[in-house]
Amino acid sequence: MVQRLTDTEIDAALKELAGWRRVEGRSAIARSFKFADFNQAFGFMARIALMAEKLDHHPEWSNVYNRVEITLTTHDAGGISARDLKLARFIDSL
Ligand SMILES: C[C@H](O)[C@H](O)[C@H]1CNC2=NC(N)=NC(=O)C2=N1
């Protein structure tokens, strides 16, 4: 069973995950992305989708044209876990 991280651990991790923020009122992190067009945005999502399947860890997300909103949390842990940080780091590497 994956462990949820403590507030201190999350705050420390967010210092190196620039652009990610904690979601008000729930234990999750989120980041907004904006691309040149839909093609760029959807290509980005496709790459994340392949990694999400590999990790068995899936984002909550939405897309409107060139914008992608991503929220990460670990349902199995009832909060933010190391899996969310791993996926966030992968997303930032794209
Ligand atoms: C049954 C399945 O392995 C689980 O539901 C996985 C799938 N993807 C998941 N994704 C996320 N973000 N959190 C989870 O707890 C989670 N659990």
PDB file of N, CA and C and ligand atoms in Angstrom:
ATOM      1  N   MET A   1       0.845  -1.207   0.000  1.00  0.00           N
ATOM      2  CA  MET A   1       0.000   0.000   0.000  1.00  0.00           C
ATOM      3  C   MET A   1       0.876   1.251   0.000  1.00  0.00           C
ATOM      4  N   VAL A   2       0.599   2.157  -0.885  1.00  0.00           N
ATOM      5  CA  VAL A   2       1.411   3.359  -0.995  1.00  0.00           C
ATOM      6  C   VAL A   2       1.033   4.350   0.114  1.00  0.00           C
ATOM      7  N   GLN A   3       2.058   4.989   0.667  1.00  0.00           N
ATOM      8  CA  GLN A   3       1.866   5.915   1.793  1.00  0.00           C
ATOM      9  C   GLN A   3       1.620   7.334   1.311  1.00  0.00           C
ATOM     10  N   ARG A   4       0.722   8.039   1.955  1.00  0.00           N
ATOM     11  CA  ARG A   4       0.600   9.458   1.637  1.00  0.00           C
ATOM     12  C   ARG A   4       1.732  10.213   2.323  1.00  0.00           C
ATOM     13  N   LEU A   5       2.174  11.289   1.669  1.00  0.00           N
ATOM     14  CA  LEU A   5       3.287  12.066   2.206  1.00  0.00           C
ATOM     15  C   LEU A   5       2.782  13.065   3.239  1.00  0.00           C
ATOM     16  N   THR A   6       3.690  13.490   4.103  1.00  0.00           N
ATOM     17  CA  THR A   6       3.341  14.501   5.096  1.00  0.00           C
ATOM     18  C   THR A   6       3.386  15.894   4.445  1.00  0.00           C
ATOM     19  N   ASP A   7       2.784  16.864   5.105  1.00  0.00           N
ATOM     20  CA  ASP A   7       2.796  18.247   4.610  1.00  0.00           C
ATOM     21  C   ASP A   7       4.223  18.740   4.402  1.00  0.00           C
ATOM     22  N   THR A   8       5.099  18.407   5.331  1.00  0.00           N
ATOM     23  CA  THR A   8       6.497  18.838   5.244  1.00  0.00           C
ATOM     24  C   THR A   8       7.165  18.239   4.007  1.00  0.00           C
ATOM     25  N   GLU A   9       6.919  16.967   3.773  1.00  0.00           N
ATOM     26  CA  GLU A   9       7.504  16.293   2.602  1.00  0.00           C
ATOM     27  C   GLU A   9       6.974  16.899   1.295  1.00  0.00           C
ATOM     28  N   ILE A  10       5.686  17.205   1.290  1.00  0.00           N
ATOM     29  CA  ILE A  10       5.078  17.779   0.079  1.00  0.00           C
ATOM     30  C   ILE A  10       5.638  19.175  -0.184  1.00  0.00           C
ATOM     31  N   ASP A  11       5.718  19.988   0.850  1.00  0.00           N
ATOM     32  CA  ASP A  11       6.236  21.353   0.680  1.00  0.00           C
ATOM     33  C   ASP A  11       7.680  21.327   0.187  1.00  0.00           C
ATOM     34  N   ALA A  12       8.463  20.396   0.710  1.00  0.00           N
ATOM     35  CA  ALA A  12       9.866  20.281   0.280  1.00  0.00           C
ATOM     36  C   ALA A  12       9.922  19.890  -1.192  1.00  0.00           C
ATOM     37  N   ALA A  13       9.085  18.938  -1.590  1.00  0.00           N
ATOM     38  CA  ALA A  13       9.084  18.468  -2.985  1.00  0.00           C
ATOM     39  C   ALA A  13       8.636  19.578  -3.931  1.00  0.00           C
ATOM     40  N   LEU A  14       7.683  20.389  -3.497  1.00  0.00           N
ATOM     41  CA  LEU A  14       7.161  21.444  -4.371  1.00  0.00           C
ATOM     42  C   LEU A  14       8.181  22.535  -4.628  1.00  0.00           C
ATOM     43  N   LYS A  15       9.211  22.614  -3.789  1.00  0.00           N
ATOM     44  CA  LYS A  15      10.258  23.623  -4.014  1.00  0.00           C
ATOM     45  C   LYS A  15      11.010  23.348  -5.299  1.00  0.00           C
ATOM     46  N   GLU A  16      11.132  22.052  -5.662  1.00  0.00           N
ATOM     47  CA  GLU A  16      11.822  21.747  -6.924  1.00  0.00           C
ATOM     48  C   GLU A  16      10.854  21.425  -8.059  1.00  0.00           C
ATOM     49  N   LEU A  17       9.578  21.417  -7.775  1.00  0.00           N
ATOM     50  CA  LEU A  17       8.582  21.215  -8.837  1.00  0.00           C
ATOM     51  C   LEU A  17       7.922  22.567  -9.127  1.00  0.00           C
ATOM     52  N   ALA A  18       8.693  23.431  -9.760  1.00  0.00           N
ATOM     53  CA  ALA A  18       8.213  24.788 -10.029  1.00  0.00           C
ATOM     54  C   ALA A  18       6.966  24.742 -10.903  1.00  0.00           C
ATOM     55  N   GLY A  19       5.995  25.520 -10.554  1.00  0.00           N
ATOM     56  CA  GLY A  19       4.774  25.563 -11.354  1.00  0.00           C
ATOM     57  C   GLY A  19       3.660  24.710 -10.775  1.00  0.00           C
ATOM     58  N   TRP A  20       4.012  23.724  -9.968  1.00  0.00           N
ATOM     59  CA  TRP A  20       2.988  22.902  -9.328  1.00  0.00           C
ATOM     60  C   TRP A  20       2.527  23.584  -8.049  1.00  0.00           C
ATOM     61  N   ARG A  21       1.267  23.488  -7.760  1.00  0.00           N
ATOM     62  CA  ARG A  21       0.701  24.114  -6.562  1.00  0.00           C
ATOM     63  C   ARG A  21      -0.166  23.100  -5.824  1.00  0.00           C
ATOM     64  N   ARG A  22      -0.383  23.343  -4.569  1.00  0.00           N
ATOM     65  CA  ARG A  22      -1.320  22.494  -3.824  1.00  0.00           C
ATOM     66  C   ARG A  22      -2.732  22.976  -4.128  1.00  0.00           C
ATOM     67  N   VAL A  23      -3.649  22.028  -4.245  1.00  0.00           N
ATOM     68  CA  VAL A  23      -5.037  22.354  -4.545  1.00  0.00           C
ATOM     69  C   VAL A  23      -5.752  22.665  -3.234  1.00  0.00           C
ATOM     70  N   GLU A  24      -6.393  23.803  -3.214  1.00  0.00           N
ATOM     71  CA  GLU A  24      -7.121  24.245  -2.019  1.00  0.00           C
ATOM     72  C   GLU A  24      -8.230  23.239  -1.662  1.00  0.00           C
ATOM     73  N   GLY A  25      -8.282  22.866  -0.412  1.00  0.00           N
ATOM     74  CA  GLY A  25      -9.395  22.044   0.069  1.00  0.00           C
ATOM     75  C   GLY A  25      -9.280  20.556  -0.190  1.00  0.00           C
ATOM     76  N   ARG A  26      -8.170  20.127  -0.834  1.00  0.00           N
ATOM     77  CA  ARG A  26      -7.984  18.692  -1.016  1.00  0.00           C
ATOM     78  C   ARG A  26      -6.506  18.370  -1.103  1.00  0.00           C
ATOM     79  N   SER A  27      -6.183  17.111  -0.880  1.00  0.00           N
ATOM     80  CA  SER A  27      -4.788  16.707  -0.893  1.00  0.00           C
ATOM     81  C   SER A  27      -4.393  16.308  -2.310  1.00  0.00           C
ATOM     82  N   ALA A  28      -3.958  17.296  -3.075  1.00  0.00           N
ATOM     83  CA  ALA A  28      -3.601  17.082  -4.478  1.00  0.00           C
ATOM     84  C   ALA A  28      -2.691  18.217  -4.918  1.00  0.00           C
ATOM     85  N   ILE A  29      -1.935  17.968  -5.994  1.00  0.00           N
ATOM     86  CA  ILE A  29      -1.136  19.029  -6.603  1.00  0.00           C
ATOM     87  C   ILE A  29      -1.624  19.240  -8.028  1.00  0.00           C
ATOM     88  N   ALA A  30      -1.455  20.460  -8.521  1.00  0.00           N
ATOM     89  CA  ALA A  30      -1.977  20.778  -9.851  1.00  0.00           C
ATOM     90  C   ALA A  30      -1.041  21.724 -10.580  1.00  0.00           C
ATOM     91  N   ARG A  31      -1.116  21.650 -11.901  1.00  0.00           N
ATOM     92  CA  ARG A  31      -0.362  22.591 -12.729  1.00  0.00           C
ATOM     93  C   ARG A  31      -1.126  22.829 -14.027  1.00  0.00           C
ATOM     94  N   SER A  32      -1.059  24.056 -14.518  1.00  0.00           N
ATOM     95  CA  SER A  32      -1.708  24.435 -15.778  1.00  0.00           C
ATOM     96  C   SER A  32      -0.644  24.576 -16.856  1.00  0.00           C
ATOM     97  N   PHE A  33      -0.955  24.104 -18.037  1.00  0.00           N
ATOM     98  CA  PHE A  33      -0.030  24.195 -19.170  1.00  0.00           C
ATOM     99  C   PHE A  33      -0.738  24.860 -20.343  1.00  0.00           C
ATOM    100  N   LYS A  34       0.021  25.645 -21.098  1.00  0.00           N
ATOM    101  CA  LYS A  34      -0.538  26.282 -22.290  1.00  0.00           C
ATOM    102  C   LYS A  34       0.406  26.055 -23.462  1.00  0.00           C
ATOM    103  N   PHE A  35      -0.145  25.637 -24.586  1.00  0.00           N
ATOM    104  CA  PHE A  35       0.650  25.317 -25.768  1.00  0.00           C
ATOM    105  C   PHE A  35       0.261  26.228 -26.927  1.00  0.00           C
ATOM    106  N   ALA A  36       0.985  26.052 -28.027  1.00  0.00           N
ATOM    107  CA  ALA A  36       0.717  26.881 -29.199  1.00  0.00           C
ATOM    108  C   ALA A  36      -0.656  26.569 -29.792  1.00  0.00           C
ATOM    109  N   ASP A  37      -1.014  25.290 -29.757  1.00  0.00           N
ATOM    110  CA  ASP A  37      -2.271  24.881 -30.388  1.00  0.00           C
ATOM    111  C   ASP A  37      -2.726  23.533 -29.815  1.00  0.00           C
ATOM    112  N   PHE A  38      -3.824  23.025 -30.315  1.00  0.00           N
ATOM    113  CA  PHE A  38      -4.385  21.757 -29.833  1.00  0.00           C
ATOM    114  C   PHE A  38      -3.445  20.594 -30.112  1.00  0.00           C
ATOM    115  N   ASN A  39      -2.819  20.610 -31.267  1.00  0.00           N
ATOM    116  CA  ASN A  39      -1.928  19.510 -31.637  1.00  0.00           C
ATOM    117  C   ASN A  39      -0.796  19.339 -30.618  1.00  0.00           C
ATOM    118  N   GLN A  40      -0.216  20.448 -30.204  1.00  0.00           N
ATOM    119  CA  GLN A  40       0.851  20.415 -29.201  1.00  0.00           C
ATOM    120  C   GLN A  40       0.312  19.911 -27.866  1.00  0.00           C
ATOM    121  N   ALA A  41      -0.843  20.409 -27.488  1.00  0.00           N
ATOM    122  CA  ALA A  41      -1.435  20.034 -26.196  1.00  0.00           C
ATOM    123  C   ALA A  41      -1.764  18.540 -26.177  1.00  0.00           C
ATOM    124  N   PHE A  42      -2.327  18.058 -27.271  1.00  0.00           N
ATOM    125  CA  PHE A  42      -2.745  16.659 -27.279  1.00  0.00           C
ATOM    126  C   PHE A  42      -1.546  15.712 -27.386  1.00  0.00           C
ATOM    127  N   GLY A  43      -0.503  16.143 -28.073  1.00  0.00           N
ATOM    128  CA  GLY A  43       0.724  15.351 -28.124  1.00  0.00           C
ATOM    129  C   GLY A  43       1.326  15.206 -26.731  1.00  0.00           C
ATOM    130  N   PHE A  44       1.336  16.279 -25.995  1.00  0.00           N
ATOM    131  CA  PHE A  44       1.799  16.288 -24.599  1.00  0.00           C
ATOM    132  C   PHE A  44       0.974  15.302 -23.775  1.00  0.00           C
ATOM    133  N   MET A  45      -0.342  15.348 -23.929  1.00  0.00           N
ATOM    134  CA  MET A  45      -1.215  14.443 -23.171  1.00  0.00           C
ATOM    135  C   MET A  45      -0.965  12.983 -23.564  1.00  0.00           C
ATOM    136  N   ALA A  46      -0.720  12.752 -24.833  1.00  0.00           N
ATOM    137  CA  ALA A  46      -0.495  11.375 -25.298  1.00  0.00           C
ATOM    138  C   ALA A  46       0.757  10.790 -24.645  1.00  0.00           C
ATOM    139  N   ARG A  47       1.790  11.614 -24.524  1.00  0.00           N
ATOM    140  CA  ARG A  47       3.033  11.130 -23.907  1.00  0.00           C
ATOM    141  C   ARG A  47       2.811  10.848 -22.421  1.00  0.00           C
ATOM    142  N   ILE A  48       2.047  11.700 -21.770  1.00  0.00           N
ATOM    143  CA  ILE A  48       1.735  11.466 -20.351  1.00  0.00           C
ATOM    144  C   ILE A  48       0.881  10.205 -20.191  1.00  0.00           C
ATOM    145  N   ALA A  49      -0.063  10.020 -21.103  1.00  0.00           N
ATOM    146  CA  ALA A  49      -0.958   8.858 -21.010  1.00  0.00           C
ATOM    147  C   ALA A  49      -0.159   7.557 -21.064  1.00  0.00           C
ATOM    148  N   LEU A  50       0.843   7.495 -21.938  1.00  0.00           N
ATOM    149  CA  LEU A  50       1.652   6.272 -22.047  1.00  0.00           C
ATOM    150  C   LEU A  50       2.417   6.010 -20.753  1.00  0.00           C
ATOM    151  N   MET A  51       2.973   7.069 -20.166  1.00  0.00           N
ATOM    152  CA  MET A  51       3.692   6.912 -18.900  1.00  0.00           C
ATOM    153  C   MET A  51       2.728   6.574 -17.761  1.00  0.00           C
ATOM    154  N   ALA A  52       1.558   7.179 -17.773  1.00  0.00           N
ATOM    155  CA  ALA A  52       0.565   6.910 -16.723  1.00  0.00           C
ATOM    156  C   ALA A  52       0.182   5.426 -16.720  1.00  0.00           C
ATOM    157  N   GLU A  53       0.025   4.862 -17.909  1.00  0.00           N
ATOM    158  CA  GLU A  53      -0.298   3.436 -18.000  1.00  0.00           C
ATOM    159  C   GLU A  53       0.847   2.586 -17.473  1.00  0.00           C
ATOM    160  N   LYS A  54       2.063   2.989 -17.833  1.00  0.00           N
ATOM    161  CA  LYS A  54       3.238   2.248 -17.389  1.00  0.00           C
ATOM    162  C   LYS A  54       3.347   2.261 -15.864  1.00  0.00           C
ATOM    163  N   LEU A  55       3.058   3.412 -15.286  1.00  0.00           N
ATOM    164  CA  LEU A  55       3.175   3.561 -13.831  1.00  0.00           C
ATOM    165  C   LEU A  55       1.910   3.098 -13.095  1.00  0.00           C
ATOM    166  N   ASP A  56       0.861   2.796 -13.849  1.00  0.00           N
ATOM    167  CA  ASP A  56      -0.466   2.544 -13.269  1.00  0.00           C
ATOM    168  C   ASP A  56      -0.850   3.686 -12.324  1.00  0.00           C
ATOM    169  N   HIS A  57      -0.587   4.885 -12.814  1.00  0.00           N
ATOM    170  CA  HIS A  57      -0.899   6.069 -12.014  1.00  0.00           C
ATOM    171  C   HIS A  57      -1.436   7.144 -12.957  1.00  0.00           C
ATOM    172  N   HIS A  58      -2.684   7.495 -12.800  1.00  0.00           N
ATOM    173  CA  HIS A  58      -3.373   8.276 -13.826  1.00  0.00           C
ATOM    174  C   HIS A  58      -3.756   9.668 -13.334  1.00  0.00           C
ATOM    175  N   PRO A  59      -3.569  10.648 -14.200  1.00  0.00           N
ATOM    176  CA  PRO A  59      -3.900  12.025 -13.790  1.00  0.00           C
ATOM    177  C   PRO A  59      -5.404  12.306 -13.869  1.00  0.00           C
ATOM    178  N   GLU A  60      -5.820  13.278 -13.103  1.00  0.00           N
ATOM    179  CA  GLU A  60      -7.120  13.914 -13.321  1.00  0.00           C
ATOM    180  C   GLU A  60      -6.762  15.096 -14.201  1.00  0.00           C
ATOM    181  N   TRP A  61      -7.398  15.206 -15.357  1.00  0.00           N
ATOM    182  CA  TRP A  61      -7.005  16.298 -16.240  1.00  0.00           C
ATOM    183  C   TRP A  61      -8.130  16.741 -17.144  1.00  0.00           C
ATOM    184  N   SER A  62      -7.926  17.942 -17.692  1.00  0.00           N
ATOM    185  CA  SER A  62      -8.876  18.426 -18.684  1.00  0.00           C
ATOM    186  C   SER A  62      -8.101  19.196 -19.742  1.00  0.00           C
ATOM    187  N   ASN A  63      -8.692  19.266 -20.899  1.00  0.00           N
ATOM    188  CA  ASN A  63      -8.068  19.948 -22.031  1.00  0.00           C
ATOM    189  C   ASN A  63      -9.116  20.805 -22.722  1.00  0.00           C
ATOM    190  N   VAL A  64      -8.760  22.058 -22.961  1.00  0.00           N
ATOM    191  CA  VAL A  64      -9.574  22.920 -23.806  1.00  0.00           C
ATOM    192  C   VAL A  64      -8.624  23.556 -24.816  1.00  0.00           C
ATOM    193  N   TYR A  65      -8.754  23.155 -26.062  1.00  0.00           N
ATOM    194  CA  TYR A  65      -7.902  23.630 -27.147  1.00  0.00           C
ATOM    195  C   TYR A  65      -6.416  23.518 -26.802  1.00  0.00           C
ATOM    196  N   ASN A  66      -5.755  24.632 -26.467  1.00  0.00           N
ATOM    197  CA  ASN A  66      -4.304  24.581 -26.242  1.00  0.00           C
ATOM    198  C   ASN A  66      -3.942  24.532 -24.753  1.00  0.00           C
ATOM    199  N   ARG A  67      -4.949  24.379 -23.904  1.00  0.00           N
ATOM    200  CA  ARG A  67      -4.688  24.361 -22.460  1.00  0.00           C
ATOM    201  C   ARG A  67      -4.905  22.974 -21.882  1.00  0.00           C
ATOM    202  N   VAL A  68      -4.023  22.613 -20.944  1.00  0.00           N
ATOM    203  CA  VAL A  68      -4.156  21.330 -20.251  1.00  0.00           C
ATOM    204  C   VAL A  68      -4.037  21.614 -18.751  1.00  0.00           C
ATOM    205  N   GLU A  69      -5.022  21.161 -18.004  1.00  0.00           N
ATOM    206  CA  GLU A  69      -5.009  21.301 -16.547  1.00  0.00           C
ATOM    207  C   GLU A  69      -4.809  19.910 -15.963  1.00  0.00           C
ATOM    208  N   ILE A  70      -3.806  19.766 -15.115  1.00  0.00           N
ATOM    209  CA  ILE A  70      -3.508  18.449 -14.543  1.00  0.00           C
ATOM    210  C   ILE A  70      -3.538  18.499 -13.026  1.00  0.00           C
ATOM    211  N   THR A  71      -4.250  17.554 -12.430  1.00  0.00           N
ATOM    212  CA  THR A  71      -4.278  17.397 -10.977  1.00  0.00           C
ATOM    213  C   THR A  71      -3.796  15.994 -10.649  1.00  0.00           C
ATOM    214  N   LEU A  72      -2.886  15.915  -9.689  1.00  0.00           N
ATOM    215  CA  LEU A  72      -2.347  14.617  -9.283  1.00  0.00           C
ATOM    216  C   LEU A  72      -2.640  14.345  -7.817  1.00  0.00           C
ATOM    217  N   THR A  73      -3.155  13.161  -7.556  1.00  0.00           N
ATOM    218  CA  THR A  73      -3.368  12.692  -6.199  1.00  0.00           C
ATOM    219  C   THR A  73      -3.400  11.176  -6.267  1.00  0.00           C
ATOM    220  N   THR A  74      -3.220  10.533  -5.139  1.00  0.00           N
ATOM    221  CA  THR A  74      -3.223   9.070  -5.122  1.00  0.00           C
ATOM    222  C   THR A  74      -4.462   8.599  -4.384  1.00  0.00           C
ATOM    223  N   HIS A  75      -5.428   8.142  -5.136  1.00  0.00           N
ATOM    224  CA  HIS A  75      -6.704   7.728  -4.539  1.00  0.00           C
ATOM    225  C   HIS A  75      -6.474   6.595  -3.543  1.00  0.00           C
ATOM    226  N   ASP A  76      -5.587   5.677  -3.928  1.00  0.00           N
ATOM    227  CA  ASP A  76      -5.310   4.520  -3.072  1.00  0.00           C
ATOM    228  C   ASP A  76      -4.728   4.927  -1.716  1.00  0.00           C
ATOM    229  N   ALA A  77      -4.081   6.094  -1.670  1.00  0.00           N
ATOM    230  CA  ALA A  77      -3.453   6.544  -0.419  1.00  0.00           C
ATOM    231  C   ALA A  77      -4.265   7.643   0.258  1.00  0.00           C
ATOM    232  N   GLY A  78      -5.282   8.146  -0.427  1.00  0.00           N
ATOM    233  CA  GLY A  78      -6.086   9.228   0.143  1.00  0.00           C
ATOM    234  C   GLY A  78      -5.290  10.516   0.267  1.00  0.00           C
ATOM    235  N   GLY A  79      -4.373  10.744  -0.649  1.00  0.00           N
ATOM    236  CA  GLY A  79      -3.588  11.978  -0.588  1.00  0.00           C
ATOM    237  C   GLY A  79      -2.461  11.955  -1.598  1.00  0.00           C
ATOM    238  N   ILE A  80      -1.480  12.819  -1.373  1.00  0.00           N
ATOM    239  CA  ILE A  80      -0.341  12.927  -2.282  1.00  0.00           C
ATOM    240  C   ILE A  80       0.722  11.911  -1.865  1.00  0.00           C
ATOM    241  N   SER A  81       1.194  11.135  -2.835  1.00  0.00           N
ATOM    242  CA  SER A  81       2.219  10.127  -2.549  1.00  0.00           C
ATOM    243  C   SER A  81       3.427  10.354  -3.450  1.00  0.00           C
ATOM    244  N   ALA A  82       4.450   9.545  -3.257  1.00  0.00           N
ATOM    245  CA  ALA A  82       5.649   9.615  -4.091  1.00  0.00           C
ATOM    246  C   ALA A  82       5.307   9.375  -5.564  1.00  0.00           C
ATOM    247  N   ARG A  83       4.235   8.632  -5.829  1.00  0.00           N
ATOM    248  CA  ARG A  83       3.835   8.376  -7.227  1.00  0.00           C
ATOM    249  C   ARG A  83       3.436   9.673  -7.937  1.00  0.00           C
ATOM    250  N   ASP A  84       2.788  10.563  -7.181  1.00  0.00           N
ATOM    251  CA  ASP A  84       2.390  11.850  -7.774  1.00  0.00           C
ATOM    252  C   ASP A  84       3.615  12.680  -8.117  1.00  0.00           C
ATOM    253  N   LEU A  85       4.606  12.644  -7.224  1.00  0.00           N
ATOM    254  CA  LEU A  85       5.832  13.413  -7.471  1.00  0.00           C
ATOM    255  C   LEU A  85       6.573  12.844  -8.672  1.00  0.00           C
ATOM    256  N   LYS A  86       6.581  11.519  -8.783  1.00  0.00           N
ATOM    257  CA  LYS A  86       7.262  10.861  -9.897  1.00  0.00           C
ATOM    258  C   LYS A  86       6.612  11.258 -11.226  1.00  0.00           C
ATOM    259  N   LEU A  87       5.275  11.223 -11.252  1.00  0.00           N
ATOM    260  CA  LEU A  87       4.576  11.587 -12.488  1.00  0.00           C
ATOM    261  C   LEU A  87       4.758  13.082 -12.778  1.00  0.00           C
ATOM    262  N   ALA A  88       4.726  13.914 -11.743  1.00  0.00           N
ATOM    263  CA  ALA A  88       4.929  15.359 -11.936  1.00  0.00           C
ATOM    264  C   ALA A  88       6.315  15.631 -12.514  1.00  0.00           C
ATOM    265  N   ARG A  89       7.313  14.909 -12.024  1.00  0.00           N
ATOM    266  CA  ARG A  89       8.687  15.097 -12.531  1.00  0.00           C
ATOM    267  C   ARG A  89       8.776  14.665 -13.992  1.00  0.00           C
ATOM    268  N   PHE A  90       8.105  13.567 -14.313  1.00  0.00           N
ATOM    269  CA  PHE A  90       8.098  13.120 -15.706  1.00  0.00           C
ATOM    270  C   PHE A  90       7.435  14.182 -16.593  1.00  0.00           C
ATOM    271  N   ILE A  91       6.301  14.684 -16.154  1.00  0.00           N
ATOM    272  CA  ILE A  91       5.581  15.699 -16.943  1.00  0.00           C
ATOM    273  C   ILE A  91       6.463  16.911 -17.163  1.00  0.00           C
ATOM    274  N   ASP A  92       7.187  17.326 -16.127  1.00  0.00           N
ATOM    275  CA  ASP A  92       8.066  18.495 -16.243  1.00  0.00           C
ATOM    276  C   ASP A  92       9.255  18.230 -17.162  1.00  0.00           C
ATOM    277  N   SER A  93       9.566  16.955 -17.390  1.00  0.00           N
ATOM    278  CA  SER A  93      10.717  16.622 -18.251  1.00  0.00           C
ATOM    279  C   SER A  93      10.356  16.656 -19.730  1.00  0.00           C
ATOM    280  N   LEU A  94       9.071  16.760 -20.038  1.00  0.00           N
ATOM    281  CA  LEU A  94       8.637  16.705 -21.438  1.00  0.00           C
ATOM    282  C   LEU A  94       8.923  18.019 -22.159  1.00  0.00           C
TER     283      LEU A  94
HETATM  284  C1  LIG B   1      -6.885  -0.485  -9.523  1.00  0.00           C
HETATM  285  C2  LIG B   1      -5.821   0.457  -9.986  1.00  0.00           C
HETATM  286  O1  LIG B   1      -4.553  -0.106  -9.902  1.00  0.00           O
HETATM  287  C3  LIG B   1      -5.828   1.703  -9.148  1.00  0.00           C
HETATM  288  O2  LIG B   1      -7.104   2.251  -9.126  1.00  0.00           O
HETATM  289  C4  LIG B   1      -4.795   2.721  -9.578  1.00  0.00           C
HETATM  290  C5  LIG B   1      -4.980   3.230 -10.989  1.00  0.00           C
HETATM  291  N1  LIG B   1      -4.540   4.595 -11.180  1.00  0.00           N
HETATM  292  C6  LIG B   1      -4.429   5.442 -10.152  1.00  0.00           C
HETATM  293  N2  LIG B   1      -4.160   6.717 -10.377  1.00  0.00           N
HETATM  294  C7  LIG B   1      -4.095   7.603  -9.388  1.00  0.00           C
HETATM  295  N3  LIG B   1      -3.826   8.879  -9.656  1.00  0.00           N
HETATM  296  N4  LIG B   1      -4.273   7.219  -8.113  1.00  0.00           N
HETATM  297  C8  LIG B   1      -4.518   5.955  -7.781  1.00  0.00           C
HETATM  298  O3  LIG B   1      -4.673   5.661  -6.612  1.00  0.00           O
HETATM  299  C9  LIG B   1      -4.607   5.005  -8.826  1.00  0.00           C
HETATM  300  N5  LIG B   1      -4.818   3.732  -8.589  1.00  0.00           N
END
